Each structure stands twice: as C-alpha cells, then as structure tokens.
Amino acid sequence: MSRTFKIGGVHPHENKLSRGAAIEIFPLPEMVTVPLSQHIGAPAVPAVVKGDKVKTGQLIASAAGFVSANIHSPVSGTVISVDQVPDAGNIRRPAVTIKVDGDQWEEGIDTSADFRKAETGLDPAEITRRIAEGGIVGMGGATFPTQVKLSVPPTKKAQFLLINGVECEPYLTADHRLMLEKGEELLEGVKLLARALGVEKSFIGIEKNKPDAIEHLMKLTVGDPQIAVIPLKVKYPQGGEKQLIEAVTKRQVPPGGLPLDVGVVVQNVGTAVAVYQAVVKRKPLIERVVTVTGKGIERPSNLLVRVGTPVTSLIAHCGGLPASAGKVIGGGPMMGRAISNLESPVTKGTSGILVMNDNESARKPSQACIKCAKCVEVCPMNLEPYMLYKLGIRNMFPEMEEYYATDCIECGSCSFTCPASLPLLDYIRLGKGEVMKMIRARKN
C-alpha cells in the first residue's frame, strides 16, 4: 500500500500543464527590483547606496539577526534607488533597484555548468557558514533561512533529513523539472545538508504522479545506503512538513510542535540544489526556477529567472496575458496569493505564476453553513475550520487560539471542499495573524 498521511486531504485536479517543459534560462531584464525581505524574519540591511556599481552575486544587503538572510545582486549594473517599492500586494516595502548593464560576476563564484562534488573534509560549521553567506532560504514557499534550520538546539537531535519533492500544489512543476534535470546537484546538496546536520539517513519523498523523477533519482542513488527515494500516494497537501513527515517516517509532530520534536529536518528540493551551488560553487541565491502556467497561457513554461525580474515580463515571454484572465496568482491555486501588481518582482520564494481565467477565479456566492463537517473531514491538522471561521468573522481571536488556529497550515482544503462556498481560509488566515500578534505581545 502506498505511503501517505492519515488525517484529511483532498484531490484537486493536477493541471500540470508544464510538466514536459524543460527549464529555460530567462533573459536578463533591463531593471531589477530586489526586495530586502525575501525570507521569514528580519529584513536584510542595505549594504549599498544609490549610485553604487554592483556585480552579479555581490552582497547588497546583510542579514539582520539570527532569523534573517543575506541578499545578493542578481545582475551587474548601477544602483538607482534604495527605497520603498510596491510588492505583489501593492504594499510598499524596502528594496534595491538596479539598472542592468550586463552580467559581470563577483570574483570567486564558479559560473560553469559543470557538476563537481564538494571538497573533502568540509565540516558542518563550514557548510552552514557558506549556506548563510549565500542567503539560502526554503524555496518551497516558506522562505525560512536555511542556516537556522541547520542550527539544531543542544536539547534536540536530528535523526533524519527529509527532502520534499512532493510538489502537490496543482499546476506547479518547477521542483519536478529540477529533479529531472539537476539530479546530481540535488543529491550532492542532500549529502551536504545531511553532513551539516550530522544525520546518517536521508529520504526524498516524491508523489507517484512523477514516475520519471522517481525512476531517475532511484537510478542515481543505487547502492547509496544514506539516501532513499520514497514514492508516495498522490494526496494534497502532502507537501506540508507535518504531513510529509508522517507519510515517510510514520512519526507525528505534536500540536504546536516542530519537525525537530520528532527528530526530522525537512528541506525542499530547490533548497538542496541551492545549497549545492552555495557550498560547492560559492554561488549565492540570486535565481530560481519559476513555473509560468494557466489554461489560457500560450506556452506554459519552467523558467530559470533572476530574482528581481518583473512578473509581467515572464507572462509576456510565455505568450502574454490572455483576454480571459481573471486573476494572477503567486504560487499555486490552493495556497497562492493574488498578485495585484504585475510589475512586482520575482523573489526567492516565487515558485510559480498562475494565470486563472474568469471561470476558475470567480468566487461562488456564499450560502449558510449546513454543518456537514466536510471541512473537518479534510483538514490535515485535525482542526474544526467551520468553528475557526465563525470565530474569525466575529473577531473572537482569544477563542481562536483555544481552537488551535496557529496549527492551521493554510492549505485551503476546507475552502476547496465546502459545499456552501464559505471563505473559510480567508477568515482563518486573518484570525491566525491576529492570534500570532497576541502571542508575540505576551512574550514581550
């Protein structure tokens, strides 16, 4: 029987329109806007000023504390501003804008496409240091600084490294293509992460709708006792850390707990490739693979894009915005968020750009809750979404905390399955944010 998690889950249409599209290198834009907060934690502190000349890969903003990440220039050119710039939601945030004049790389970075293994004798501290220097963050969407995940507290012990190759979000195929095209780099990154953590066993979880990726990585790991490729039953949201841990290891992270509580550290396949590049080639995280897709997109693609590139240029490259477009989503349809400013830039966390047509994006009129409990059945965190929704819509945030609102992973399974078309996730997400503010205020 195929492995999967036990509680909840749904089966949305996959719509992997770009699964057969090989990764394509996207041309350099004329201008890039590089946000200083592309990660969970404190925004990076600018290290450049207007008028500075910068090279590709040069540090332009430094991590501002333990939970933060360095930011590097994705191009060579001239800094034309260090200012507040509208993001995808039209909220002004600090960013460095650079006029591109070429692609002259910072000295010491290996820009060749050749694969080579890490130098022997690298100790865990050195691996972690290079990862931190390169500004590597979780590339599955959470953008948690990778060096923080590798800094295991003395009171805890990492036993397994779990690589997330599930990519269960409909439409997205960037991770799938990475596994197929960058398998050697991925596995070297896995070994480096394992060495940094001091674990002897790593698992790569991949859903069975990617048989070519499973076969490819299994061939590359034949005879390797340290890495196991685990095929998984297709079920959303198996890419969630806690769901993936249960599916692969049978261990359950307790409510309010972290993967380390059960001895596991989870990293995305894109993160593992970025770790390889940072440690072996000294290449910082300045580009990523982005899926540009949608039923109205002329040429669904997987593009290797420099951070800071405007979203609108990616859409234009794939045939332009169709007349039927109703909404543009950053990420996938289940967990992604609407992009209201198409001039906003690609960031380290941009896994996909999804153009949904009018029919797909239109909200159905909400009706009265019929207490069918379908939202409870599909919730992978064993919560009561209908109750959290009722409390959220009434601004009853202390009560939401009592119903474990902070355990919600915002997967959208409840909204997806609700026959009354209630905006369950909208109000749960809103309330969860307020509960988190309450918790932070208590700690101060």
CSV table of C-alpha atoms in Angstrom, one decimal:
chain,number,residue,atom,x,y,z
A,1,MET,CA,0.0,0.0,0.0
A,2,SER,CA,1.3,3.5,-0.9
A,3,ARG,CA,2.5,5.7,1.8
A,4,THR,CA,0.6,8.8,2.7
A,5,PHE,CA,-0.6,10.8,5.7
A,6,LYS,CA,-3.7,9.6,7.5
A,7,ILE,CA,-5.8,12.6,8.5
A,8,GLY,CA,-7.7,14.7,5.9
A,9,GLY,CA,-6.6,15.7,2.5
A,10,VAL,CA,-8.2,16.3,-0.9
A,11,HIS,CA,-7.6,15.5,-4.5
A,12,PRO,CA,-7.8,18.7,-6.7
A,13,HIS,CA,-7.2,18.4,-10.4
A,14,GLU,CA,-3.5,18.4,-11.0
A,15,ASN,CA,-3.3,20.5,-14.2
A,16,LYS,CA,0.4,20.0,-14.5
A,17,LEU,CA,0.4,21.7,-17.9
A,18,SER,CA,4.1,22.5,-17.9
A,19,ARG,CA,5.4,19.1,-16.7
A,20,GLY,CA,7.1,18.4,-20.1
A,21,ALA,CA,8.6,21.9,-20.5
A,22,ALA,CA,12.4,21.7,-19.9
A,23,ILE,CA,13.9,24.5,-17.7
A,24,GLU,CA,14.6,27.5,-19.9
A,25,ILE,CA,17.0,30.3,-19.0
A,26,PHE,CA,15.1,33.6,-18.9
A,27,PRO,CA,16.8,36.6,-20.5
A,28,LEU,CA,18.2,39.4,-18.2
A,29,PRO,CA,15.7,42.2,-17.7
A,30,GLU,CA,16.7,45.9,-18.1
A,31,MET,CA,15.9,46.6,-14.5
A,32,VAL,CA,15.6,44.5,-11.4
A,33,THR,CA,14.0,45.4,-8.1
A,34,VAL,CA,15.4,43.3,-5.2
A,35,PRO,CA,13.3,43.2,-2.0
A,36,LEU,CA,15.2,43.2,1.2
A,37,SER,CA,12.7,40.9,2.9
A,38,GLN,CA,12.5,37.7,0.8
A,39,HIS,CA,12.5,35.5,3.8
A,40,ILE,CA,10.9,34.8,7.2
A,41,GLY,CA,12.5,37.0,9.8
A,42,ALA,CA,14.0,40.5,9.9
A,43,PRO,CA,14.5,42.3,6.6
A,44,ALA,CA,18.2,42.5,5.5
A,45,VAL,CA,20.1,45.7,6.0
A,46,PRO,CA,21.2,47.5,2.8
A,47,ALA,CA,24.9,47.4,2.1
A,48,VAL,CA,24.8,49.7,-1.0
A,49,VAL,CA,23.6,53.2,-1.8
A,50,LYS,CA,22.3,55.0,-4.8
A,51,GLY,CA,25.0,55.3,-7.5
A,52,ASP,CA,27.0,52.2,-6.5
A,53,LYS,CA,28.2,49.8,-9.2
A,54,VAL,CA,27.5,46.2,-8.3
A,55,LYS,CA,28.4,42.8,-9.8
A,56,THR,CA,26.3,39.7,-10.1
A,57,GLY,CA,26.5,37.8,-6.9
A,58,GLN,CA,27.7,40.8,-4.8
A,59,LEU,CA,26.3,41.2,-1.3
A,60,ILE,CA,23.8,44.2,-1.4
A,61,ALA,CA,22.1,43.6,2.0
A,62,SER,CA,23.2,41.8,5.1
A,63,ALA,CA,21.2,39.5,7.4
A,64,ALA,CA,19.8,41.5,10.3
A,65,GLY,CA,20.0,38.9,13.1
A,66,PHE,CA,19.8,35.2,13.6
A,67,VAL,CA,16.5,34.7,11.7
A,68,SER,CA,17.3,36.7,8.5
A,69,ALA,CA,19.1,36.1,5.2
A,70,ASN,CA,21.7,37.9,3.1
A,71,ILE,CA,20.6,39.4,-0.2
A,72,HIS,CA,22.8,39.5,-3.3
A,73,SER,CA,22.7,41.3,-6.6
A,74,PRO,CA,21.2,39.1,-9.3
A,75,VAL,CA,22.8,41.3,-12.1
A,76,SER,CA,25.7,43.7,-12.7
A,77,GLY,CA,24.7,47.3,-13.0
A,78,THR,CA,24.1,50.5,-11.2
A,79,VAL,CA,22.0,51.0,-8.0
A,80,ILE,CA,19.4,53.6,-8.9
A,81,SER,CA,17.5,53.6,-5.6
A,82,VAL,CA,17.3,52.1,-2.2
A,83,ASP,CA,13.7,52.9,-1.3
A,84,GLN,CA,10.2,51.6,-0.6
A,85,VAL,CA,8.7,49.8,-3.6
A,86,PRO,CA,5.3,48.3,-4.1
A,87,ASP,CA,5.3,44.5,-3.7
A,88,ALA,CA,2.9,41.9,-5.2
A,89,GLY,CA,0.1,43.1,-3.0
A,90,ASN,CA,0.9,46.8,-3.7
A,91,ILE,CA,2.3,47.3,-0.2
A,92,ARG,CA,5.4,49.4,-0.2
A,93,ARG,CA,8.5,47.6,1.2
A,94,PRO,CA,12.2,48.3,1.2
A,95,ALA,CA,14.1,47.2,-2.0
A,96,VAL,CA,17.2,47.9,-4.0
A,97,THR,CA,16.6,48.8,-7.7
A,98,ILE,CA,19.4,48.2,-10.1
A,99,LYS,CA,19.7,49.2,-13.8
A,100,VAL,CA,21.3,46.3,-15.6
A,101,ASP,CA,24.4,46.8,-17.7
A,102,GLY,CA,25.5,43.2,-18.1
A,103,ASP,CA,26.3,40.1,-16.2
A,104,GLN,CA,29.8,40.5,-14.7
A,105,TRP,CA,30.1,38.1,-11.8
A,106,GLU,CA,31.7,38.7,-8.4
A,107,GLU,CA,35.2,37.1,-8.2
A,108,GLY,CA,35.3,33.6,-6.7
A,109,ILE,CA,32.0,32.4,-7.9
A,110,ASP,CA,32.1,29.3,-10.2
A,111,THR,CA,29.6,30.1,-13.1
A,112,SER,CA,30.3,26.9,-15.1
A,113,ALA,CA,27.5,24.4,-15.7
A,114,ASP,CA,29.9,21.5,-14.9
A,115,PHE,CA,29.0,19.3,-12.0
A,116,ARG,CA,31.6,18.6,-9.3
A,117,LYS,CA,31.4,17.2,-5.8
A,118,ALA,CA,32.1,19.2,-2.7
A,119,GLU,CA,35.7,19.3,-1.5
A,120,THR,CA,36.5,16.6,1.0
A,121,GLY,CA,36.9,17.5,4.7
A,122,LEU,CA,34.2,20.2,4.9
A,123,ASP,CA,33.0,20.3,8.4
A,124,PRO,CA,29.4,21.0,9.4
A,125,ALA,CA,30.2,24.5,10.6
A,126,GLU,CA,31.8,25.5,7.3
A,127,ILE,CA,28.9,24.1,5.3
A,128,THR,CA,26.4,26.1,7.4
A,129,ARG,CA,28.6,29.2,7.1
A,130,ARG,CA,28.6,29.0,3.3
A,131,ILE,CA,24.9,28.5,3.2
A,132,ALA,CA,24.3,31.5,5.4
A,133,GLU,CA,26.7,33.6,3.3
A,134,GLY,CA,24.8,32.6,0.2
A,135,GLY,CA,21.4,33.8,1.6
A,136,ILE,CA,19.8,30.3,1.1
A,137,VAL,CA,16.2,30.1,2.2
A,138,GLY,CA,13.5,27.5,1.9
A,139,MET,CA,12.4,27.5,-1.7
A,140,GLY,CA,9.1,25.6,-1.3
A,141,GLY,CA,7.4,28.9,-0.4
A,142,ALA,CA,8.1,29.3,3.3
A,143,THR,CA,11.5,31.0,2.8
A,144,PHE,CA,12.8,30.1,6.2
A,145,PRO,CA,16.5,30.9,6.4
A,146,THR,CA,18.2,27.5,5.8
A,147,GLN,CA,21.1,28.1,8.2
A,148,VAL,CA,18.6,28.5,11.1
A,149,LYS,CA,17.1,25.0,10.3
A,150,LEU,CA,20.6,23.6,10.4
A,151,SER,CA,21.3,25.1,13.8
A,152,VAL,CA,19.8,22.3,16.0
A,153,PRO,CA,19.4,23.3,19.6
A,154,PRO,CA,21.5,21.3,22.1
A,155,THR,CA,18.3,19.9,23.7
A,156,LYS,CA,17.2,18.3,20.4
A,157,LYS,CA,18.7,15.8,18.0
A,158,ALA,CA,18.2,15.4,14.2
A,159,GLN,CA,17.9,11.8,13.2
A,160,PHE,CA,16.6,12.1,9.6
A,161,LEU,CA,16.8,14.6,6.8
A,162,LEU,CA,13.6,14.6,4.7
A,163,ILE,CA,13.7,16.2,1.2
A,164,ASN,CA,10.4,17.5,-0.1
A,165,GLY,CA,9.9,16.5,-3.7
A,166,VAL,CA,6.2,16.2,-3.5
A,167,GLU,CA,5.1,19.4,-5.2
A,168,CYS,CA,1.4,18.6,-4.5
A,169,GLU,CA,0.1,22.1,-5.4
A,170,PRO,CA,-1.8,22.0,-8.7
A,171,TYR,CA,-0.2,23.5,-11.8
A,172,LEU,CA,3.4,23.8,-10.4
A,173,THR,CA,6.2,21.8,-11.9
A,174,ALA,CA,9.4,23.7,-11.0
A,175,ASP,CA,10.5,21.0,-8.5
A,176,HIS,CA,9.6,18.2,-10.9
A,177,ARG,CA,11.9,19.6,-13.6
A,178,LEU,CA,14.7,20.2,-11.1
A,179,MET,CA,14.6,16.6,-10.0
A,180,LEU,CA,14.8,15.5,-13.6
A,181,GLU,CA,17.4,18.0,-14.9
A,182,LYS,CA,19.5,18.7,-11.8
A,183,GLY,CA,19.5,15.3,-10.1
A,184,GLU,CA,23.2,15.1,-9.4
A,185,GLU,CA,23.3,18.6,-7.9
A,186,LEU,CA,20.2,17.8,-5.8
A,187,LEU,CA,21.8,14.7,-4.3
A,188,GLU,CA,25.1,16.4,-3.6
A,189,GLY,CA,23.1,19.1,-1.8
A,190,VAL,CA,21.3,16.4,0.2
A,191,LYS,CA,24.6,15.0,1.3
A,192,LEU,CA,25.9,18.4,2.3
A,193,LEU,CA,22.7,19.1,4.3
A,194,ALA,CA,23.0,15.7,6.0
A,195,ARG,CA,26.6,16.3,6.9
A,196,ALA,CA,25.7,19.7,8.3
A,197,LEU,CA,23.0,18.1,10.5
A,198,GLY,CA,25.1,15.0,11.4
A,199,VAL,CA,22.4,12.6,10.2
A,200,GLU,CA,23.2,9.3,8.5
A,201,LYS,CA,19.9,8.7,6.7
A,202,SER,CA,18.1,11.0,4.2
A,203,PHE,CA,14.7,10.4,2.5
A,204,ILE,CA,13.4,12.1,-0.7
A,205,GLY,CA,9.6,12.0,-0.8
A,206,ILE,CA,8.0,12.1,-4.3
A,207,GLU,CA,4.4,11.6,-5.2
A,208,LYS,CA,3.7,8.9,-7.8
A,209,ASN,CA,2.4,11.3,-10.4
A,210,LYS,CA,6.1,12.0,-11.1
A,211,PRO,CA,7.3,8.5,-12.1
A,212,ASP,CA,10.1,9.8,-14.3
A,213,ALA,CA,11.6,11.8,-11.4
A,214,ILE,CA,11.2,8.7,-9.0
A,215,GLU,CA,13.0,6.5,-11.6
A,216,HIS,CA,15.7,9.0,-12.3
A,217,LEU,CA,16.6,9.6,-8.7
A,218,MET,CA,16.4,5.9,-7.8
A,219,LYS,CA,19.0,5.2,-10.5
A,220,LEU,CA,21.3,7.9,-9.2
A,221,THR,CA,21.0,6.5,-5.6
A,222,VAL,CA,21.5,2.8,-6.4
A,223,GLY,CA,23.9,1.4,-3.8
A,224,ASP,CA,23.8,4.5,-1.6
A,225,PRO,CA,22.7,3.4,1.9
A,226,GLN,CA,22.4,7.0,3.1
A,227,ILE,CA,19.7,8.2,0.6
A,228,ALA,CA,16.3,6.6,0.0
A,229,VAL,CA,13.7,7.7,-2.6
A,230,ILE,CA,10.2,7.2,-1.2
A,231,PRO,CA,7.3,7.0,-3.7
A,232,LEU,CA,4.1,8.4,-2.1
A,233,LYS,CA,0.4,8.2,-2.9
A,234,VAL,CA,-0.9,11.4,-4.5
A,235,LYS,CA,-2.9,13.5,-2.0
A,236,TYR,CA,-2.9,17.2,-1.2
A,237,PRO,CA,-1.4,18.7,1.0
A,238,GLN,CA,1.3,16.1,1.3
A,239,GLY,CA,3.9,18.7,0.7
A,240,GLY,CA,3.2,20.2,4.2
A,241,GLU,CA,6.0,19.4,6.6
A,242,LYS,CA,4.0,17.5,9.1
A,243,GLN,CA,2.0,15.6,6.5
A,244,LEU,CA,5.2,14.6,4.7
A,245,ILE,CA,6.9,13.5,7.9
A,246,GLU,CA,4.0,11.2,8.8
A,247,ALA,CA,3.8,9.8,5.3
A,248,VAL,CA,7.5,8.9,5.1
A,249,THR,CA,8.5,8.2,8.7
A,250,LYS,CA,5.2,7.4,10.4
A,251,ARG,CA,6.1,9.9,13.1
A,252,GLN,CA,3.5,12.6,14.0
A,253,VAL,CA,4.6,16.1,15.0
A,254,PRO,CA,2.6,17.1,18.1
A,255,PRO,CA,0.2,20.0,18.1
A,256,GLY,CA,2.2,23.2,18.3
A,257,GLY,CA,5.4,21.2,17.8
A,258,LEU,CA,8.2,21.4,15.2
A,259,PRO,CA,9.7,18.7,13.0
A,260,LEU,CA,12.7,18.6,15.2
A,261,ASP,CA,10.5,17.4,18.0
A,262,VAL,CA,10.3,14.0,16.2
A,263,GLY,CA,14.0,14.2,15.0
A,264,VAL,CA,13.3,15.3,11.5
A,265,VAL,CA,14.5,18.3,9.4
A,266,VAL,CA,12.7,19.0,6.1
A,267,GLN,CA,14.1,20.8,3.1
A,268,ASN,CA,12.8,21.4,-0.4
A,269,VAL,CA,14.5,20.0,-3.5
A,270,GLY,CA,15.1,23.6,-4.7
A,271,THR,CA,16.8,24.4,-1.4
A,272,ALA,CA,19.0,21.3,-1.8
A,273,VAL,CA,20.1,22.4,-5.2
A,274,ALA,CA,20.8,26.0,-4.0
A,275,VAL,CA,22.8,24.5,-1.1
A,276,TYR,CA,24.9,22.6,-3.6
A,277,GLN,CA,25.6,25.8,-5.5
A,278,ALA,CA,26.3,27.9,-2.4
A,279,VAL,CA,28.7,25.4,-0.9
A,280,VAL,CA,30.5,23.9,-3.9
A,281,LYS,CA,30.4,26.9,-6.3
A,282,ARG,CA,30.1,29.8,-3.8
A,283,LYS,CA,27.1,30.9,-5.8
A,284,PRO,CA,24.5,32.9,-3.7
A,285,LEU,CA,20.8,32.5,-4.2
A,286,ILE,CA,20.1,35.0,-7.0
A,287,GLU,CA,17.9,33.0,-9.3
A,288,ARG,CA,15.3,30.2,-9.1
A,289,VAL,CA,13.0,28.1,-11.4
A,290,VAL,CA,9.5,29.6,-11.7
A,291,THR,CA,6.6,27.8,-13.3
A,292,VAL,CA,4.5,30.1,-15.5
A,293,THR,CA,1.2,28.4,-16.3
A,294,GLY,CA,-2.5,28.5,-16.7
A,295,LYS,CA,-5.1,27.2,-19.1
A,296,GLY,CA,-5.0,30.4,-21.1
A,297,ILE,CA,-1.3,30.7,-21.2
A,298,GLU,CA,0.0,30.1,-24.7
A,299,ARG,CA,3.3,28.4,-23.7
A,300,PRO,CA,3.3,27.0,-20.1
A,301,SER,CA,7.0,27.0,-19.0
A,302,ASN,CA,9.5,26.5,-16.3
A,303,LEU,CA,11.9,29.4,-16.4
A,304,LEU,CA,15.2,29.9,-14.6
A,305,VAL,CA,14.7,33.6,-13.6
A,306,ARG,CA,16.9,36.1,-11.8
A,307,VAL,CA,15.5,37.5,-8.6
A,308,GLY,CA,14.1,41.0,-9.1
A,309,THR,CA,12.7,40.3,-12.6
A,310,PRO,CA,9.2,41.8,-13.1
A,311,VAL,CA,6.4,39.2,-13.1
A,312,THR,CA,4.8,40.9,-16.2
A,313,SER,CA,7.9,40.1,-18.3
A,314,LEU,CA,7.6,36.4,-17.5
A,315,ILE,CA,4.0,36.3,-18.5
A,316,ALA,CA,4.8,38.2,-21.8
A,317,HIS,CA,7.6,35.7,-22.5
A,318,CYS,CA,5.0,32.9,-22.3
A,319,GLY,CA,2.6,34.5,-24.7
A,320,GLY,CA,1.1,37.3,-22.7
A,321,LEU,CA,-1.9,37.8,-20.5
A,322,PRO,CA,-4.9,36.1,-22.2
A,323,ALA,CA,-8.1,38.1,-22.6
A,324,SER,CA,-9.9,35.5,-20.4
A,325,ALA,CA,-7.6,36.2,-17.4
A,326,GLY,CA,-9.5,36.7,-14.2
A,327,LYS,CA,-6.7,36.6,-11.6
A,328,VAL,CA,-2.9,36.1,-11.4
A,329,ILE,CA,-1.7,34.0,-8.5
A,330,GLY,CA,1.8,33.9,-7.0
A,331,GLY,CA,2.2,30.2,-6.3
A,332,GLY,CA,-0.5,27.6,-6.9
A,333,PRO,CA,-4.3,27.8,-6.7
A,334,MET,CA,-4.6,26.3,-3.2
A,335,MET,CA,-2.1,28.2,-1.1
A,336,GLY,CA,-1.0,31.0,-3.5
A,337,ARG,CA,-2.0,34.7,-3.2
A,338,ALA,CA,-3.4,37.1,-5.8
A,339,ILE,CA,-0.8,39.4,-7.4
A,340,SER,CA,-2.4,42.8,-7.8
A,341,ASN,CA,0.8,44.5,-9.0
A,342,LEU,CA,2.2,42.6,-12.1
A,343,GLU,CA,5.3,44.9,-12.0
A,344,SER,CA,6.3,43.4,-8.7
A,345,PRO,CA,9.5,41.2,-8.8
A,346,VAL,CA,10.2,37.6,-8.6
A,347,THR,CA,11.6,36.7,-5.2
A,348,LYS,CA,13.4,33.7,-3.7
A,349,GLY,CA,10.0,32.3,-2.7
A,350,THR,CA,8.3,32.7,-6.1
A,351,SER,CA,7.6,29.1,-7.1
A,352,GLY,CA,5.0,29.8,-9.8
A,353,ILE,CA,2.9,32.4,-11.6
A,354,LEU,CA,-0.6,31.1,-12.3
A,355,VAL,CA,-3.0,32.9,-14.6
A,356,MET,CA,-6.5,31.8,-13.9
A,357,ASN,CA,-9.4,32.5,-16.2
A,358,ASP,CA,-12.7,34.2,-15.2
A,359,ASN,CA,-14.5,30.9,-14.5
A,360,GLU,CA,-11.7,29.5,-12.4
A,361,SER,CA,-11.1,32.6,-10.4
A,362,ALA,CA,-14.7,33.7,-9.8
A,363,ARG,CA,-16.0,33.1,-6.2
A,364,LYS,CA,-19.3,31.4,-5.9
A,365,PRO,CA,-21.9,33.1,-3.7
A,366,SER,CA,-21.6,32.0,-0.1
A,367,GLN,CA,-24.5,30.2,1.5
A,368,ALA,CA,-25.4,29.3,5.0
A,369,CYS,CA,-23.3,26.6,6.6
A,370,ILE,CA,-25.2,23.3,6.6
A,371,LYS,CA,-23.0,21.8,9.3
A,372,CYS,CA,-22.0,18.9,7.1
A,373,ALA,CA,-18.5,18.8,8.7
A,374,LYS,CA,-16.8,18.1,5.3
A,375,CYS,CA,-14.2,20.8,6.2
A,376,VAL,CA,-13.4,18.8,9.4
A,377,GLU,CA,-13.0,15.6,7.4
A,378,VAL,CA,-10.5,17.1,5.0
A,379,CYS,CA,-8.5,19.2,7.5
A,380,PRO,CA,-5.0,17.6,7.6
A,381,MET,CA,-4.3,19.2,11.0
A,382,ASN,CA,-7.5,17.7,12.6
A,383,LEU,CA,-8.9,21.2,13.3
A,384,GLU,CA,-12.5,22.5,13.1
A,385,PRO,CA,-12.4,25.0,10.2
A,386,TYR,CA,-16.1,25.9,10.5
A,387,MET,CA,-15.6,27.0,14.1
A,388,LEU,CA,-12.4,28.9,13.4
A,389,TYR,CA,-14.3,30.7,10.6
A,390,LYS,CA,-17.2,31.6,12.8
A,391,LEU,CA,-14.8,33.0,15.5
A,392,GLY,CA,-12.7,34.8,12.9
A,393,ILE,CA,-15.7,36.5,11.3
A,394,ARG,CA,-16.6,37.8,14.8
A,395,ASN,CA,-13.1,38.9,15.7
A,396,MET,CA,-13.1,36.4,18.6
A,397,PHE,CA,-9.3,35.9,18.4
A,398,PRO,CA,-8.6,34.7,22.0
A,399,GLU,CA,-11.2,31.9,21.3
A,400,MET,CA,-9.5,31.1,18.0
A,401,GLU,CA,-6.3,30.5,19.9
A,402,GLU,CA,-8.2,28.0,22.1
A,403,TYR,CA,-9.2,26.2,18.9
A,404,TYR,CA,-5.5,25.9,17.8
A,405,ALA,CA,-5.7,28.5,15.0
A,406,THR,CA,-1.9,28.6,14.9
A,407,ASP,CA,-1.8,24.9,13.9
A,408,CYS,CA,-3.5,25.8,10.6
A,409,ILE,CA,-1.1,25.3,7.7
A,410,GLU,CA,-3.4,27.4,5.4
A,411,CYS,CA,-3.6,24.6,2.8
A,412,GLY,CA,-7.1,25.7,1.7
A,413,SER,CA,-8.6,22.1,1.8
A,414,CYS,CA,-11.5,23.4,3.8
A,415,SER,CA,-12.5,26.1,1.4
A,416,PHE,CA,-11.9,23.7,-1.6
A,417,THR,CA,-14.4,21.2,-0.2
A,418,CYS,CA,-17.0,23.5,1.4
A,419,PRO,CA,-20.4,23.0,-0.4
A,420,ALA,CA,-21.6,26.3,0.9
A,421,SER,CA,-18.6,28.1,-0.8
A,422,LEU,CA,-17.8,29.8,2.5
A,423,PRO,CA,-14.5,31.8,2.5
A,424,LEU,CA,-13.2,29.6,5.4
A,425,LEU,CA,-9.5,30.1,4.8
A,426,ASP,CA,-9.8,33.8,4.4
A,427,TYR,CA,-11.1,34.4,7.9
A,428,ILE,CA,-8.9,31.6,9.4
A,429,ARG,CA,-5.8,33.2,7.9
A,430,LEU,CA,-6.9,36.6,9.1
A,431,GLY,CA,-7.6,35.4,12.6
A,432,LYS,CA,-4.4,33.3,12.8
A,433,GLY,CA,-2.4,36.5,12.1
A,434,GLU,CA,-4.2,38.3,15.0
A,435,VAL,CA,-3.6,35.3,17.3
A,436,MET,CA,0.1,35.4,16.4
A,437,LYS,CA,0.2,39.1,17.3
A,438,MET,CA,-1.4,38.3,20.7
A,439,ILE,CA,1.2,35.6,21.3
A,440,ARG,CA,4.1,37.9,20.4
A,441,ALA,CA,2.7,40.6,22.6
A,442,ARG,CA,2.6,38.2,25.6
A,443,LYS,CA,6.3,37.4,25.1
A,444,ASN,CA,7.4,41.0,25.1
